[in-house]
Structure formats: structure tokens, C-alpha cells
XYZ file of C-alpha atoms in Angstrom:
681
model
C 0.025 0.039 -0.024
C 1.240 3.499 -0.934
C 2.289 5.754 1.904
C 2.411 9.499 1.987
C 4.526 11.513 4.486
C 2.278 14.040 6.118
C 4.779 16.817 6.655
C 3.655 18.947 3.717
C 0.058 18.531 4.648
C 0.730 19.709 8.129
C 2.494 22.784 6.718
C -0.640 23.529 4.544
C -2.884 23.180 7.515
C -0.956 25.763 9.550
C -0.678 28.379 6.846
C -1.746 31.697 8.301
C -1.157 34.218 5.619
C -4.505 36.030 6.152
C -4.257 39.764 6.815
C -5.727 41.149 10.022
C -9.032 42.971 9.328
C -8.623 46.698 9.291
C -11.088 49.240 10.588
C -11.634 50.644 7.066
C -10.886 48.355 4.100
C -10.308 51.274 1.725
C -8.031 54.242 2.567
C -7.988 57.411 0.463
C -5.512 60.236 0.443
C -6.296 63.420 -1.458
C -3.974 66.015 -2.995
C -4.074 68.749 -5.580
C -1.562 68.947 -8.380
C -1.349 72.200 -10.359
C -0.170 71.009 -13.800
C -0.102 74.483 -15.441
C -1.057 78.072 -14.499
C -4.556 77.386 -15.906
C -5.177 73.725 -14.811
C -5.248 71.943 -11.513
C -5.923 68.165 -10.818
C -7.503 66.754 -7.638
C -6.203 63.334 -7.040
C -7.877 60.563 -4.869
C -5.504 57.689 -4.310
C -6.904 54.505 -2.652
C -5.236 51.632 -0.992
C -7.636 48.694 -0.971
C -7.308 45.786 1.516
C -6.931 42.243 0.100
C -10.251 40.668 -0.771
C -12.026 44.064 -1.275
C -12.696 46.072 -4.426
C -13.792 49.612 -5.357
C -16.182 50.017 -8.255
C -15.188 52.097 -11.309
C -16.906 55.080 -12.898
C -20.018 55.174 -15.099
C -21.597 51.924 -14.008
C -25.176 51.823 -15.463
C -28.154 52.567 -13.281
C -29.319 49.504 -11.370
C -25.818 48.332 -10.651
C -23.355 48.795 -7.725
C -22.306 52.315 -6.461
C -20.060 53.987 -9.089
C -17.234 56.315 -8.275
C -18.782 59.767 -8.670
C -17.405 63.288 -8.318
C -19.476 66.003 -6.627
C -18.264 69.632 -6.875
C -19.988 71.763 -4.178
C -18.033 74.988 -4.723
C -15.827 76.135 -7.576
C -14.625 79.754 -7.174
C -12.211 80.790 -9.944
C -12.350 77.282 -11.428
C -14.623 74.939 -13.313
C -14.596 71.125 -13.814
C -13.093 69.784 -17.020
C -14.634 66.583 -18.241
C -15.542 63.574 -16.046
C -13.695 61.618 -13.468
C -10.536 59.868 -14.820
C -9.433 56.540 -13.353
C -5.942 55.018 -13.213
C -5.307 51.440 -12.264
C -5.881 47.916 -13.332
C -9.658 47.769 -14.040
C -11.346 44.340 -13.868
C -14.452 43.721 -15.925
C -16.905 40.877 -15.411
C -20.481 39.829 -15.827
C -22.513 39.987 -12.664
C -25.518 37.655 -12.593
C -27.160 39.502 -9.745
C -27.234 42.813 -11.438
C -27.490 41.217 -14.849
C -24.854 43.526 -16.275
C -21.067 43.916 -16.745
C -19.449 45.567 -13.701
C -16.013 47.126 -13.537
C -13.855 47.507 -10.410
C -10.379 47.899 -8.990
C -8.405 45.814 -6.511
C -5.334 46.664 -4.383
C -5.095 50.336 -5.562
C -6.695 52.938 -7.774
C -6.381 56.680 -8.394
C -9.307 58.909 -9.529
C -8.498 62.317 -10.973
C -10.748 65.256 -11.515
C -9.344 68.087 -13.680
C -10.265 71.811 -13.114
C -9.680 74.698 -15.395
C -8.517 77.750 -13.462
C -10.427 80.924 -14.449
C -9.476 83.412 -11.834
C -6.497 84.899 -10.104
C -7.279 82.715 -7.148
C -9.417 79.578 -6.877
C -11.189 77.593 -4.234
C -12.621 74.160 -5.039
C -14.588 72.043 -2.557
C -16.573 68.854 -2.940
C -16.315 65.075 -2.350
C -15.845 61.774 -4.163
C -18.433 59.096 -3.561
C -17.584 55.436 -4.081
C -18.681 51.905 -3.323
C -16.569 49.031 -1.953
C -17.423 45.362 -1.413
C -15.792 42.015 -0.696
C -17.109 38.488 -1.111
C -19.182 38.673 2.032
C -20.353 42.292 2.549
C -20.431 45.788 1.181
C -19.666 49.156 2.744
C -22.362 51.822 2.392
C -21.628 54.383 -0.242
C -18.679 56.317 1.229
C -17.341 59.826 0.653
C -13.870 61.474 0.536
C -14.115 65.223 1.073
C -11.680 67.825 -0.285
C -11.186 71.638 0.079
C -8.355 73.087 -1.937
C -7.247 76.604 -2.904
C -4.421 78.266 -4.850
C -3.345 80.867 -7.351
C -4.172 81.202 -11.015
C -2.783 83.477 -13.767
C -1.977 86.993 -12.914
C -3.932 88.435 -15.789
C -7.056 86.380 -14.937
C -10.192 88.134 -13.498
C -10.837 88.013 -9.761
C -12.788 85.010 -8.627
C -16.473 85.570 -7.920
C -17.511 84.381 -4.517
C -20.007 81.453 -4.718
C -22.813 81.140 -2.136
C -22.461 77.979 -0.343
C -25.338 76.277 1.568
C -24.120 75.659 5.173
C -25.173 72.288 6.506
C -27.372 72.211 9.561
C -25.413 71.083 12.632
C -26.989 68.644 14.934
C -25.921 66.531 17.921
C -24.263 63.080 17.692
C -27.631 61.395 18.331
C -30.221 63.447 16.495
C -33.874 62.753 16.888
C -35.935 65.723 15.673
C -33.288 67.069 13.353
C -33.085 63.806 11.512
C -36.758 63.587 10.910
C -37.807 61.282 13.697
C -40.940 63.400 14.367
C -41.798 64.401 10.862
C -43.795 61.378 9.693
C -46.379 60.792 12.401
C -49.155 62.258 10.300
C -48.182 60.111 7.393
C -48.039 57.076 9.583
C -51.442 57.840 11.085
C -52.967 58.066 7.708
C -51.277 54.842 6.613
C -52.240 52.829 9.649
C -55.762 54.249 9.650
C -56.273 53.055 6.138
C -55.178 49.590 7.403
C -57.765 49.841 10.213
C -55.052 49.834 12.867
C -55.721 52.196 15.820
C -52.868 54.665 16.443
C -51.857 55.330 20.106
C -50.142 58.757 19.630
C -48.877 58.731 23.246
C -47.400 55.310 22.825
C -45.682 56.231 19.674
C -44.332 59.507 21.062
C -42.894 57.648 24.127
C -41.321 54.984 21.975
C -39.971 57.580 19.467
C -37.644 59.023 22.042
C -35.510 55.907 21.958
C -35.486 55.212 18.276
C -32.191 57.051 17.676
C -30.526 56.213 21.035
C -27.342 54.107 20.618
C -27.669 50.398 21.322
C -24.065 49.392 20.496
C -23.214 47.870 23.893
C -26.563 46.026 24.141
C -26.058 44.485 20.710
C -22.390 43.572 21.435
C -23.617 41.757 24.559
C -26.316 39.915 22.662
C -23.813 38.921 19.950
C -21.122 37.913 22.402
C -23.254 35.885 24.745
C -25.962 33.763 23.252
C -24.203 32.746 20.150
C -20.756 31.846 21.409
C -22.200 29.789 24.420
C -24.361 27.771 22.078
C -21.706 27.281 19.436
C -19.113 26.296 22.040
C -21.374 23.535 23.232
C -22.015 22.465 19.543
C -18.287 22.419 18.793
C -17.495 20.431 21.994
C -20.136 17.888 21.158
C -18.858 17.673 17.617
C -15.316 17.052 18.848
C -16.732 14.373 21.280
C -18.391 12.590 18.308
C -15.279 12.642 16.194
C -13.252 11.352 19.078
C -15.593 8.390 19.558
C -15.322 7.641 15.824
C -11.552 7.713 16.187
C -11.687 5.123 19.042
C -13.227 2.546 16.712
C -10.578 2.851 14.004
C -7.958 0.035 13.388
C -5.073 2.227 14.688
C -6.592 2.999 18.140
C -9.035 0.249 19.224
C -6.379 -2.654 19.232
C -3.974 -0.467 21.296
C -6.497 -0.070 24.186
C -6.272 -3.542 25.724
C -2.473 -3.784 25.208
C -1.863 -0.391 26.768
C -4.195 -0.880 29.744
C -2.736 -4.355 30.439
C 0.796 -2.896 30.216
C 0.009 -0.296 32.988
C -1.686 -2.870 35.215
C 1.236 -5.345 34.848
C 4.048 -2.824 35.243
C 3.218 -2.217 38.876
C 2.470 -4.863 41.458
C 0.180 -2.290 43.157
C -3.157 -2.475 41.321
C -4.135 0.955 42.524
C -0.963 2.510 41.256
C -1.478 0.761 37.879
C -5.007 2.175 37.586
C -3.579 5.624 38.635
C -1.000 5.461 35.879
C -3.611 4.501 33.301
C -5.787 7.389 34.330
C -2.757 9.663 34.093
C -2.208 8.252 30.659
C -5.715 9.273 29.594
C -5.229 12.770 31.036
C -1.966 13.047 29.042
C -3.818 12.279 25.875
C -6.284 15.143 26.669
C -3.488 17.576 27.401
C -1.744 16.706 24.029
C -4.811 17.209 21.906
C -5.942 20.292 23.869
C -2.438 21.871 23.286
C -2.897 21.171 19.534
C -6.279 23.040 19.571
C -4.754 25.913 21.554
C -1.874 26.141 19.144
C -4.379 26.585 16.174
C -6.192 29.262 18.165
C -2.918 31.069 18.950
C -1.705 30.930 15.366
C -4.893 32.139 13.785
C -6.384 34.522 16.397
C -9.984 35.592 16.489
C -9.865 37.941 13.468
C -8.222 35.437 11.169
C -10.589 32.590 12.171
C -13.496 34.799 11.189
C -11.884 35.596 7.819
C -11.154 31.875 7.098
C -14.847 31.219 6.938
C -15.046 32.962 3.600
C -11.409 33.159 2.410
C -11.382 31.501 -0.924
C -7.694 30.346 -0.848
C -7.948 28.655 2.515
C -11.169 27.050 1.656
C -9.461 25.501 -1.428
C -6.638 24.311 0.863
C -9.171 22.765 3.227
C -10.999 21.122 0.305
C -7.731 19.552 -1.024
C -6.902 18.258 2.571
C -10.290 16.631 2.929
C -10.109 15.014 -0.449
C -6.651 13.542 0.435
C -8.019 12.340 3.752
C -11.027 10.715 2.013
C -8.867 8.868 -0.495
C -6.655 7.673 2.365
C -9.692 6.230 4.218
C -10.952 4.635 0.952
C -7.591 2.663 0.968
C -5.807 4.321 -2.074
C -2.743 5.124 0.162
C -1.916 5.510 3.758
C -0.967 8.707 5.562
C 2.006 8.247 7.911
C 4.296 10.460 9.842
C 8.024 9.950 9.477
C 8.961 6.831 11.354
C 11.913 8.624 12.970
C 9.529 10.724 15.002
C 7.827 7.725 16.511
C 11.120 5.883 17.208
C 12.627 8.869 18.949
C 9.619 9.431 21.221
C 9.211 5.680 21.911
C 12.868 5.357 22.878
C 12.680 8.446 25.107
C 9.548 6.998 26.845
C 11.352 3.678 27.514
C 14.387 5.400 29.109
C 12.323 7.782 31.250
C 10.443 7.091 34.429
C 7.551 8.737 36.328
C 4.977 11.018 34.933
C 7.133 12.059 32.039
C 7.360 8.519 30.721
C 3.584 8.214 30.850
C 3.169 11.455 28.942
C 5.654 10.365 26.300
C 3.781 7.088 25.893
C 0.642 9.051 25.364
C 2.516 11.066 22.638
C 3.713 7.859 21.100
C 0.059 6.671 20.779
C -0.779 10.050 19.085
C 1.991 9.429 16.471
C 1.259 5.744 15.987
C -2.427 6.203 15.518
C -2.023 9.216 13.229
C -2.829 7.368 10.021
C -6.397 6.903 11.416
C -6.923 9.890 13.648
C -5.180 12.362 11.338
C -7.900 12.656 8.752
C -10.527 12.897 11.601
C -8.580 15.620 13.404
C -8.225 17.396 10.028
C -11.916 17.345 9.466
C -12.521 18.633 13.046
C -10.013 21.354 12.747
C -11.332 22.491 9.345
C -14.860 22.722 10.698
C -13.919 24.550 13.919
C -11.390 26.848 12.298
C -13.983 28.139 9.793
C -16.816 28.250 12.445
C -16.079 31.866 13.241
C -15.626 31.033 16.873
C -12.095 31.972 17.951
C -11.874 29.302 20.630
C -13.403 26.644 18.374
C -10.293 24.590 17.672
C -9.387 24.327 21.403
C -12.974 23.364 22.427
C -13.293 20.896 19.577
C -9.932 19.206 20.347
C -10.945 19.001 24.081
C -14.043 17.060 23.141
C -12.002 14.868 20.811
C -9.405 14.175 23.401
C -11.906 13.288 26.179
C -13.620 10.745 23.905
C -10.301 9.260 22.803
C -8.994 8.994 26.411
C -12.218 7.662 27.941
C -11.873 4.013 26.880
C -8.323 3.836 28.306
C -9.439 5.236 31.594
C -12.633 3.051 31.849
C -10.886 -0.143 30.956
C -8.149 0.734 33.568
C -10.786 1.193 36.226
C -12.707 -1.887 35.230
C -10.243 -4.401 33.737
C -12.836 -7.176 33.439
C -14.487 -5.108 30.710
C -11.555 -5.827 28.443
C -12.768 -9.473 28.066
C -16.166 -8.272 26.916
C -14.910 -5.679 24.389
C -15.462 -6.620 20.721
C -12.315 -7.838 18.941
C -10.894 -5.709 16.047
C -12.001 -6.779 12.647
C -13.548 -5.693 9.332
C -16.118 -3.494 11.105
C -13.333 -0.979 11.713
C -12.541 -0.814 7.981
C -16.239 -0.121 7.442
C -15.979 2.903 9.802
C -12.972 4.212 7.913
C -14.671 3.967 4.537
C -17.919 5.692 5.737
C -15.681 8.527 7.208
C -14.094 8.820 3.821
C -17.483 9.427 2.166
C -18.326 12.069 4.800
C -14.991 13.869 4.302
C -15.551 13.844 0.572
C -18.925 15.485 1.026
C -17.549 18.220 3.319
C -14.745 18.914 0.773
C -17.422 19.937 -1.724
C -18.812 22.457 0.860
C -15.372 24.128 1.101
C -14.858 24.164 -2.701
C -18.248 25.799 -2.997
C -17.088 28.808 -0.871
C -14.097 29.365 -3.279
C -16.310 28.821 -6.326
C -18.770 31.478 -5.177
C -15.990 33.863 -4.258
C -14.164 33.678 -7.720
C -17.347 33.397 -9.719
C -16.279 30.159 -11.567
C -19.802 28.731 -11.438
C -18.325 25.214 -11.507
C -20.381 24.124 -8.529
C -23.813 25.570 -8.847
C -26.453 24.335 -6.475
C -27.729 21.599 -8.899
C -24.249 20.289 -9.470
C -23.462 20.329 -5.758
C -26.765 18.446 -4.874
C -26.119 15.922 -7.651
C -22.670 15.112 -6.232
C -24.058 14.867 -2.728
C -26.885 12.647 -3.951
C -24.195 10.368 -5.646
C -21.901 10.335 -2.528
C -24.686 9.395 -0.075
C -26.248 6.899 -2.428
C -22.824 5.152 -2.848
C -22.340 5.205 0.928
C -25.721 3.697 1.360
C -24.903 0.895 -1.171
C -21.706 0.308 0.645
C -23.304 -0.111 4.015
C -25.852 -2.589 2.638
C -23.010 -4.603 1.024
C -23.617 -3.749 -2.613
C -20.368 -1.845 -3.059
C -16.952 -3.062 -2.163
C -13.474 -1.415 -1.885
C -10.008 -3.067 -2.231
C -9.718 -3.131 1.541
C -12.956 -5.202 1.680
C -11.788 -7.897 -0.724
C -11.871 -11.376 0.789
C -14.699 -10.479 3.098
C -17.870 -11.978 1.690
C -19.835 -11.947 4.943
C -23.177 -10.222 4.967
C -23.314 -6.778 6.405
C -24.581 -6.582 10.018
C -28.148 -5.238 10.647
C -26.945 -1.874 12.032
C -24.977 -1.207 8.863
C -27.880 -2.051 6.692
C -30.107 0.257 8.610
C -27.625 3.152 8.334
C -27.305 2.294 4.687
C -31.059 2.720 4.204
C -30.896 6.127 6.052
C -28.106 7.226 3.786
C -30.040 6.183 0.616
C -33.142 7.948 1.987
C -31.108 11.163 2.548
C -29.958 10.947 -1.079
C -33.599 10.690 -2.259
C -34.538 13.534 0.027
C -32.133 15.816 -1.889
C -33.521 15.031 -5.307
C -36.326 17.659 -5.247
C -33.702 20.207 -4.513
C -32.607 19.870 -8.171
C -35.761 21.713 -9.073
C -35.491 24.404 -6.335
C -36.897 22.690 -3.191
C -35.330 24.341 -0.096
C -33.965 21.084 1.326
C -33.409 22.726 4.758
C -31.268 19.810 6.012
C -28.456 20.818 3.583
C -29.167 24.594 3.182
C -26.167 25.475 5.360
C -23.880 23.509 3.035
C -25.267 23.760 -0.498
C -24.699 26.794 -2.692
C -27.506 29.511 -2.616
C -30.639 29.125 -4.654
C -29.648 31.965 -7.036
C -26.975 29.731 -8.513
C -29.590 27.252 -9.643
C -30.523 27.516 -13.315
C -33.939 25.816 -12.908
C -35.792 26.945 -9.864
C -39.546 26.562 -9.284
C -39.406 28.211 -5.954
C -39.900 31.937 -6.800
C -41.625 33.351 -3.651
C -40.442 36.950 -2.931
C -40.556 39.125 0.204
C -40.648 42.925 0.032
C -40.519 45.417 2.853
C -43.691 47.434 3.682
C -41.572 50.461 4.740
C -38.328 52.030 3.466
C -38.357 54.825 6.080
C -37.181 54.182 9.650
C -39.577 56.461 11.555
C -42.596 55.546 9.500
C -41.950 51.762 9.950
C -41.244 52.085 13.633
C -44.452 54.135 14.213
C -46.501 51.559 12.300
C -45.016 48.740 14.288
C -45.888 50.507 17.551
C -49.360 50.960 16.422
C -49.713 47.306 15.319
C -47.876 45.935 18.388
C -45.335 43.940 16.373
C -41.591 43.687 16.520
C -39.456 45.189 13.786
C -36.755 43.761 11.503
C -34.421 46.391 10.319
C -32.832 45.475 7.001
C -29.839 47.611 6.302
C -29.332 47.036 2.602
C -28.393 48.746 -0.613
C -29.443 48.860 -4.210
C -25.953 47.941 -5.188
C -25.373 45.332 -2.520
C -24.748 41.882 -4.130
C -24.908 39.838 -0.960
C -28.172 41.522 0.035
C -29.761 40.109 -3.130
C -28.193 36.721 -2.408
C -29.840 36.631 0.988
C -33.171 37.693 -0.383
C -33.084 35.000 -3.023
C -31.505 32.172 -0.980
C -33.052 32.796 2.446
C -36.115 35.037 2.228
C -37.648 32.813 -0.454
C -37.940 29.996 1.978
C -41.707 29.574 2.672
C -41.323 29.579 6.434
C -38.927 32.573 6.459
C -41.282 34.446 4.116
C -44.258 33.764 6.361
C -42.533 35.105 9.494
C -41.250 38.186 7.803
C -44.629 39.031 6.309
C -46.792 38.157 9.403
C -44.708 38.260 12.534
C -42.643 41.382 11.857
C -42.811 44.814 10.414
C -40.058 44.783 7.833
C -38.191 48.017 7.175
C -35.603 48.044 4.446
C -33.145 50.939 4.798
C -31.122 51.518 1.564
C -27.871 53.107 2.508
C -27.199 54.039 -1.142
C -30.409 55.896 -1.683
C -29.498 59.025 -3.539
C -32.625 61.059 -2.703
C -31.328 64.321 -1.264
C -32.374 65.495 2.144
C -34.303 68.713 2.416
C -31.148 70.282 3.834
C -27.603 68.794 4.439
C -27.076 67.777 8.059
C -23.684 67.879 9.751
C -23.226 65.267 12.525
C -20.324 64.285 14.809
C -19.689 60.636 15.781
C -16.610 59.294 17.623
C -14.915 62.723 17.206
C -15.359 62.815 13.500
C -17.638 65.225 11.541
C -19.745 63.985 8.665
C -22.172 65.672 6.340
C -25.416 63.813 5.588
C -26.677 64.810 2.187
C -28.964 62.004 1.112
C -31.478 59.545 2.490
C -28.834 56.825 2.183
C -26.388 58.834 4.261
C -29.008 59.080 6.940
C -29.629 55.320 7.122
C -25.874 54.629 7.052
C -25.312 57.062 9.962
C -28.258 55.256 11.843
C -26.525 51.952 11.323
C -23.152 53.142 12.535
C -24.338 55.309 15.361
C -27.037 53.077 16.863
C -25.670 49.605 16.162
C -21.930 50.097 15.534
C -21.884 48.484 12.020
C -21.118 49.836 8.600
C -21.631 46.772 6.409
C -24.592 45.365 4.410
C -26.552 43.289 4.669
C -27.252 43.686 8.401
C -30.406 42.491 10.001
C -31.384 43.709 13.446
C -34.574 42.809 15.386
C -35.812 45.549 17.686
C -38.818 46.282 19.951
C -41.094 49.312 19.600
C -38.617 51.528 21.463
C -35.716 50.547 19.232
C -33.935 48.127 21.543
C -32.386 44.976 20.065
C -34.241 41.827 20.886
C -31.476 39.284 20.083
C -28.229 38.969 18.143
C -27.686 40.579 14.787
C -27.505 38.582 11.579
C -25.332 39.413 8.554
C -24.508 37.626 5.298
C -25.003 33.891 5.943
C -27.012 31.763 3.651
C -28.293 29.424 6.323
C -32.100 29.114 6.456
C -32.100 27.122 9.720
C -30.062 29.686 11.516
C -32.007 32.571 10.057
C -35.267 30.935 11.361
C -33.678 30.595 14.867
C -32.734 34.282 14.640
C -36.307 35.231 13.867
C -37.839 32.901 16.480
C -35.491 34.333 19.171
C -36.569 37.838 18.372
C -40.222 37.040 18.513
C -39.841 35.105 21.776
C -37.955 38.000 23.462
C -40.485 40.582 22.151
C -43.229 38.671 23.910
């Protein structure tokens, strides 16, 4: 049988070349450059973080946010032509917007030329741009400038231009941002819907609509989710550890190791104590491995890995290699010198250190079986978005792996009743190979969506999963054999046949998904519905309100909780969520009937009656459009500046549960909605 040294695979697994997330993914610097006595250029130079892109100029209406120049004042100067861009422009067809979009990565420079017409000049304005990555979009952002200088001596004096001064308001505006301007409109709307309006109730609730809830939302995001996911990851590690126990590399070692400890000491109590110490050493070793992963990646990088295309491809390749190893094509082994050195050290050492080294020897010897399982566990926990995931998962794995050594040491007579190793262990390995192959497709799907290859659309993914689980079912009922099964003509045991039927049934369950059925059991793994060419599920959800104050007042009158949908006309991932998640019948029913849905478009270009100047975190900002207002609300009230963002609030504007961002997981989205409704009651 072929053997593969695992050193290179270990190196791949520990790669950590993901950049730390920055506060602002796009950083602009502005400068003026007077190229002649009668011409001056305003340059906007951007450095773009890896994974992000800035859209180009002149993108057609209905697409993402273009780079647009706005000149607010031009004394002694006038714009010449449109905005010029310098950089490597990328052009591609976008299925969501149904058009060709153009953007820049890494860096870009935008230039606006001005003709100097006076002895002196003063130009003031701002550049508006849009930026996105594969997971989220920033709201339309602005880069302001205010430059002055001298022109030709023989030019006429510049004529002063009257400039509209923005209205200055506090950091948490209520009345100034229009919170009280829409009650009459709402009253008319709700009256038409035969809903009584309690003006006193609305006025009381309104006072809190613009109050910040950042700390409250952080608490909700940091408590409920992490506690539940930690338990899930621990149980997942426990399950993987139990599977590892029943592999050919671990199970036969248990009776030999326990007998060794009991015989090496005439004192039975000491032998049991040594065996328990041996089990604890196993836990320490694997827990240290999980902590190492956490230390290497850190919380920011673990979150980024969930959607980083390169790392998902690496994880996919690792899982495919693990699967082929379990199928018996080759065997993964560590260099024999490692095992020999540790084993010899354990033999020449006494006391607790010798027991720990023996546990480490077990880890190396059993690696060909436990390595692929550990790899699958680390892949899942590393991309879970939970920064302590690897450590918690490995703790569960180690406890399950050490448990039989400890129990058999405490109760030696159980060794006689334990089943002998045999072909059933090979069956477990092959089944794990099928599972790892299925998970590999999930990680390839992330990269496929990120790069837009469209190699693994939803129907292709489901077809492959149907084939994998159908073949696994045929294997479990004895209709499919691998090379490692040759010579074993015995009928499959009843438990295997029952599990095989479950696997075949699961494959049949996914078949309607080829025509657009939600298939909730696999919705967290399969690509989104919008990638499917033939989809009969076309139910759509639209918000009843696109104005924050109007929607909040209507919700107070109806006595319903609110879902705030911070979105954008040019937000790709917002459309993905609406197509892949909101079209689910159960999700659609809850959004339409249990909540008042308010969609706030942060790129809405409708101008405000008058510009508003606000200050937040020591920075001044001018709100010129409706989109600016909703962007400011999102940042000031909830501490976010990305789309999509979903926040469930009560009638006073207080968050009801955790927030939800871009994650095409119908089951988790339903939990999110149910949590909000329960807490509202």
C-alpha cells in the first residue's frame, strides 16, 4: 500500500497568511496638483485591502455604486470633463445585477481636472464610491476635499459662490433627522389599514429610536451565540473522538496499553492511577494542539477563514486527500523517525514524564487513522467563526479518545467483553471517507462563489451529494466493495444495513432540490438558490416600509416587533440573502406576518431637504442623502457599517437578540427570527 509523508500536509494546515481585518478596508488620500497656470488636478489615491474592491466610474443605473465626483463649490475654477481613473480595471459579468461591472483591486487613483479661470481659486466637494468584498459591502462612502491656490496674474478675480451651510446637529439626533416628521403620514397609513394609532405610545417609543444600542447588541452577539456554538463544537469534537476510538489504529491498542499499565506495577491501585494519568496526558496533548491553532490564527483570522477562498481550497484539498486515504488508495503516515525517537525516550524515562511520552507515542502511531478525523474537526472549527473553536473541539475529541483507556483501567474485566478488532473497523474508515468527501465539496463551493467560477452551482452540488450518499448507502448494505474489503464475503450486519437505508433515503430527500426545493437539512452546506438555473421556488418578500420612522411608528401601532434590513441597491450579498433565504416559505411567512419589515437603503441618492452635519466618535460627517441618513443610523445606533445587516428591535428601538449578517443558512435565520419574537413577547 502506498504511503504519503504528512509533513507537507501539516504545513498547509498551519498556513496563516490572512491579513488582519482593518477598521476601514479602503483608505483614500487626497491632494491637488497644479499641472499648469490654468489647470489643477484633484487626485484621490486609494489603498484597497486584500479581498475588497472599489467600483469604477459610469456603471449603469441599477448596478453597484459607481465612483462619482461631486463639486460643491468652484470659485475661480470649473470642472473639465468627467472623473478619470488610473489602475488595473477588472471587468466581469455579474448575474445578480445582470450587467457587466467594472472594479479595481489593491489600488486605484481617481482624477478630476479643473480649469482655473481666476487669479485665485477655491474648489470644494467630495468623491463618492462603493466598496465590497465577497461577504459584505460598505455603504456608499465619501472622501471630501477643500483646496485653494493661485491662478494666472492676468485672470479676473474669482467671484464668491454662495455655499449652503449644513445644519449642525448632535451626535444622536432625533428631531433634526426627521424622527418626528412622519407621524401624520403614519397615522394616515395605519388608519387606512384599520389599525388604531396610540399617539402617546408612539411618542414615548420615538424618544428611543435614535438612542445608541451598540453595547446592548455587542452583549447579545457575544453571549448567546458563542455559548451555544461552544457547546455544539465540543459535542462535535466528542463525536469525532468516539469515531476515532473505533478505528484500526486505536482500538487494538487499548487492551494492550491498559494491560501494560496494570502489569508494570504490582500495586493495582498504582497501575490504575498510571492508566488514568495516561488518559489525562492524551487530553493535554490534543488540547494543546487546539490551543496552538487558536494562537496561530487568532479571532480575526478565524472569522476571515470562513469565507477566504484560498484557505477553503486548501481545506478542500486536505479533505479529499483524507477521504482517499480512508478509501484505501494510500496511507498517511508520519516519518517513522518521529515515532522511534519518542518511543525510545519514553522507555528510558520514568515517572509522569514517561507516561506522557507514551501518550505522545500513541498520538503518532495512531495518526494514520486519527489524522484525517482531526483534520476534518479542525477544518470545521477553524471556519466556524468562533475563535476558541479549535481548542474546544480538540478538548471534546481528546476526552472521547482517552475515555476507553481510563474506563478499562478502572474496570479491567470489561476488556474481556470488548469486541475484537476486525472488518467493522474498516467499514467505519470508509464511511468517514464518504463524509469527508462530502464536506470537501462544501469548502470548494465557498471558493467557487468567491471567484465566480460557477463550477459548482446548486444543482451540481446536490447531484454530487446525492451520488456520494447513495454510494455510501450501497456500501453499508453490502452492494459496493473497496479493495480493503476484498476477501470479506460476509453479509453486512443489521446496524450497517439500517444506516445504509438512512443514507439512501437522505440521497432521495435531496432529489427535489434539483428543481428548487429548499432542502433545509442541507441549506447550510449547499450553494445558494440563485446559482440554480432551474428553480420553481420563486416566492419573494418585499418590505412594507423604507423609512425608519414611518416603519417604527407603524410597528408600535400594530404591536409587532421590527426587523431592520440595512441594505443597498448595489449590494450583491443583500440580493443573495433575499433570493436564497427570504424565499424559503417559512422565513417568508414570518417576515410577512410576525414582523414589520423596514428596508433601509444606504445608497439611496434622494437628497435630504437640507444637508445635516453630524459628529460621531470625534469625526464630523455631512449627511446629504437619505442613504447617508440610514448609514449614519446603522453606525451610530448599532456600531456597524456593512450590508446586509439584520437587526430585530422592539417598539422602542432596543435590540431583541443577536444581529444577523450575510450567511445563507435558512435554519439559523429561522432561529434568529424565532429568538426575536420570543424575546419581544
